[in-house]
XYZ file of C-alpha atoms in Angstrom:
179
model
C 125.941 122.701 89.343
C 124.527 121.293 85.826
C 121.089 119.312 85.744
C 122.768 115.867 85.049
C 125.393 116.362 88.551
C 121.829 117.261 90.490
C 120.209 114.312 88.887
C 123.074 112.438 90.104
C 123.310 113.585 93.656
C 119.499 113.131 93.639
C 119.759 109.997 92.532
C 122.318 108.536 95.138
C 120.052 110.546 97.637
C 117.778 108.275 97.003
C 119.890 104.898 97.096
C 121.106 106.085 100.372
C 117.418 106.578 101.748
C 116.622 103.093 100.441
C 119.876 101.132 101.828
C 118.524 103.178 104.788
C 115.122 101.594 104.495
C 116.718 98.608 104.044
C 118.290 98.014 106.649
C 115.650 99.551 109.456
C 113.401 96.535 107.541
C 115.814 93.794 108.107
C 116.124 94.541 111.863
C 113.068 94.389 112.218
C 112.580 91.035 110.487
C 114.853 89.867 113.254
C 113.351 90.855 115.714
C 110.165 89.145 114.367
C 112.103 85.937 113.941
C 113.538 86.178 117.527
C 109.432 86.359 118.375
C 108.606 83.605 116.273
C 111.554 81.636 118.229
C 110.534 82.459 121.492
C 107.405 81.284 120.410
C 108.174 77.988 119.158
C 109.856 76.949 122.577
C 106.899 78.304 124.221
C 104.533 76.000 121.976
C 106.617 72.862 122.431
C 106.458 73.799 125.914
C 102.776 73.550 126.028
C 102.753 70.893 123.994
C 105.198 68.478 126.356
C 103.255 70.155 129.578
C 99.894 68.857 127.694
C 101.232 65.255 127.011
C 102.471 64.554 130.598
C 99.045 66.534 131.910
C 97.394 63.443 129.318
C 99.182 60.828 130.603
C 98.584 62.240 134.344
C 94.976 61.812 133.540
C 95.247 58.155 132.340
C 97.303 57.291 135.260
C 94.444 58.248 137.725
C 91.813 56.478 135.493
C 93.834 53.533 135.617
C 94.091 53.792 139.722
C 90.503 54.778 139.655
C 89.742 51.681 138.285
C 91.790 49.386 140.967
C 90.428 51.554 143.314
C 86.505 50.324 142.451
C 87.761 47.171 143.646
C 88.587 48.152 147.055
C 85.718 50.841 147.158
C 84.794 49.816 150.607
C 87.939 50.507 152.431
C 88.771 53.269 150.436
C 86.507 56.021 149.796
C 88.675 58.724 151.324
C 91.345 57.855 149.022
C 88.687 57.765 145.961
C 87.260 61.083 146.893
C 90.734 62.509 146.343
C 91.945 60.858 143.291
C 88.996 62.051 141.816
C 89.562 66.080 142.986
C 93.265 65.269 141.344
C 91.875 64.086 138.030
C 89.532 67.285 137.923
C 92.551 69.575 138.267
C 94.271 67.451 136.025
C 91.102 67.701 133.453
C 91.579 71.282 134.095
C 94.730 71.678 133.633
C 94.537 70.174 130.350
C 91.821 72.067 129.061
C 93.759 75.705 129.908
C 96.868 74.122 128.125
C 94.747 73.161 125.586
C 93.412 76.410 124.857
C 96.749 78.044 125.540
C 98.193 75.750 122.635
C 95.206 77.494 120.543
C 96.426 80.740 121.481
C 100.035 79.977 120.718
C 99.049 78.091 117.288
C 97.142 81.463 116.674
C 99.660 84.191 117.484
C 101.964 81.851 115.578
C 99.868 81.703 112.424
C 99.496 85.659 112.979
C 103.151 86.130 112.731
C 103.739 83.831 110.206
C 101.047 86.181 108.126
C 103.464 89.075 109.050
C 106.434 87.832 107.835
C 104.786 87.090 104.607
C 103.964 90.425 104.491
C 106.569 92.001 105.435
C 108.807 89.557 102.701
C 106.364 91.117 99.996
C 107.440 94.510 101.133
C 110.790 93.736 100.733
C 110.590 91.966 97.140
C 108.756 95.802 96.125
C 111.946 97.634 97.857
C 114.341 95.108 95.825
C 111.810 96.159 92.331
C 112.181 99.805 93.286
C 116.290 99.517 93.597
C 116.566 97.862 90.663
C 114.426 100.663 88.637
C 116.497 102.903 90.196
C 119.530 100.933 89.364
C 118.816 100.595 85.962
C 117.973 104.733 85.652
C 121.331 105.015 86.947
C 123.296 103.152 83.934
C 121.224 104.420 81.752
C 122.195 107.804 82.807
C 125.892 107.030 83.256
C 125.532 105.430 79.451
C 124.205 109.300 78.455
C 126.722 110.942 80.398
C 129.595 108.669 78.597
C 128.007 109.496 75.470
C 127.759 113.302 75.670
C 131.838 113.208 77.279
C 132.730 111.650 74.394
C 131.003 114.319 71.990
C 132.152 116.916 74.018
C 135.832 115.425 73.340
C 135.464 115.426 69.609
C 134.134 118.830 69.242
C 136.952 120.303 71.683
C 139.099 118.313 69.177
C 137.898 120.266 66.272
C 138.172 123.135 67.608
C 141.550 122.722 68.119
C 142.064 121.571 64.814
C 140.429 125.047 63.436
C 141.928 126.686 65.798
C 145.766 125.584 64.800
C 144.761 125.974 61.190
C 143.859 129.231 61.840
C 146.778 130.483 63.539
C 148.476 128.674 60.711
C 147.177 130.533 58.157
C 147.147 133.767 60.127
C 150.831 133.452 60.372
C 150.869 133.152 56.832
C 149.037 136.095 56.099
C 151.135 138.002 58.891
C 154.514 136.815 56.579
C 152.468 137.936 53.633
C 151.713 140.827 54.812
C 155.090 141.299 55.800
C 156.695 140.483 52.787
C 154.206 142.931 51.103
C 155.214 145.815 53.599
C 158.898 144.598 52.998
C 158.460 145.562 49.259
């Protein structure tokens, strides 16, 4: 096996490992985008959850309010609205920082991807080096067939012409004996 064949099996070696490397990358992209999906729903999750825990909360101040009014009948009923709007205040301060969490995990994988996309545009760089090397080579191999044509070519040519003229010398020589 020559240099340029071991080049060239090298060479596709190489391709192979990279489509290889390709490919492992891409799946994993996916399943980063099936993350950052699953993350989405979960944010506009907490985000509805925090808007009806919000307008909870303004319900019971509004009742609170009426409820001043008949304070002396009902401070049982007071007492409890007021419990509810504490859990309610709660509530909305875990969802609260839950939507911080999810807003932070999401910029986090957002920051992935982007690195992981600048991997990728390097991989594509790399092919196309190796792409290029590739013509390039092919372009040397044409090159060095088509010498290798032209001097089998005039070898054949000095090859005929000398059986040609050995012919003649054999008739010569013939013709020589002959006399």
């Amino acid at each position: 096996m020559n240099v340029s064949a071991r080049w060239a099996w090298g060479l596709a070696g190489l391709g192979i490992l990279l489509a290889m490397a390709c490919i492992v990358q891409w799946q994993r992209e996916a399943e980063l985008r099936q993350l950052l999906v699953t993350t989405n729903l979960a944010l506009v999750k907490k985000e509805k959850d925090a808007l009806e825990a919000s307008r909870l909360a303004e319900t019971y101040a509004t009742e609170i309010g009426q409820l001043e009014k008949r304070q002396a009948e009902l401070k049982q009923s007071e007492s409890n609205l007021k419990t509810e709007v504490a859990k309610a205040n709660t509530e909305l301060r875990k969802t609260a920082a839950e939507l911080l969490q999810t807003k932070a995990n999401l910029n986090a994988a957002l920051q992935g991807i982007e690195k992981q996309n600048d991997g990728i545009r390097r991989q594509n760089s790399v092919i196309n080096e190796l792409n290029n090397a590739v013509k390039k080579q092919n372009e040397i191999i044409v090159k060095q067939n088509e010498a290798y044509k032209k001097i089998v070519e005039d070898r054949n040519e000095v090859v005929k012409l000398l059986n040609e003229r050995t012919e003649m010398l054999n008739k010569l020589n013939q013709e020589n004996a002959a006399k």
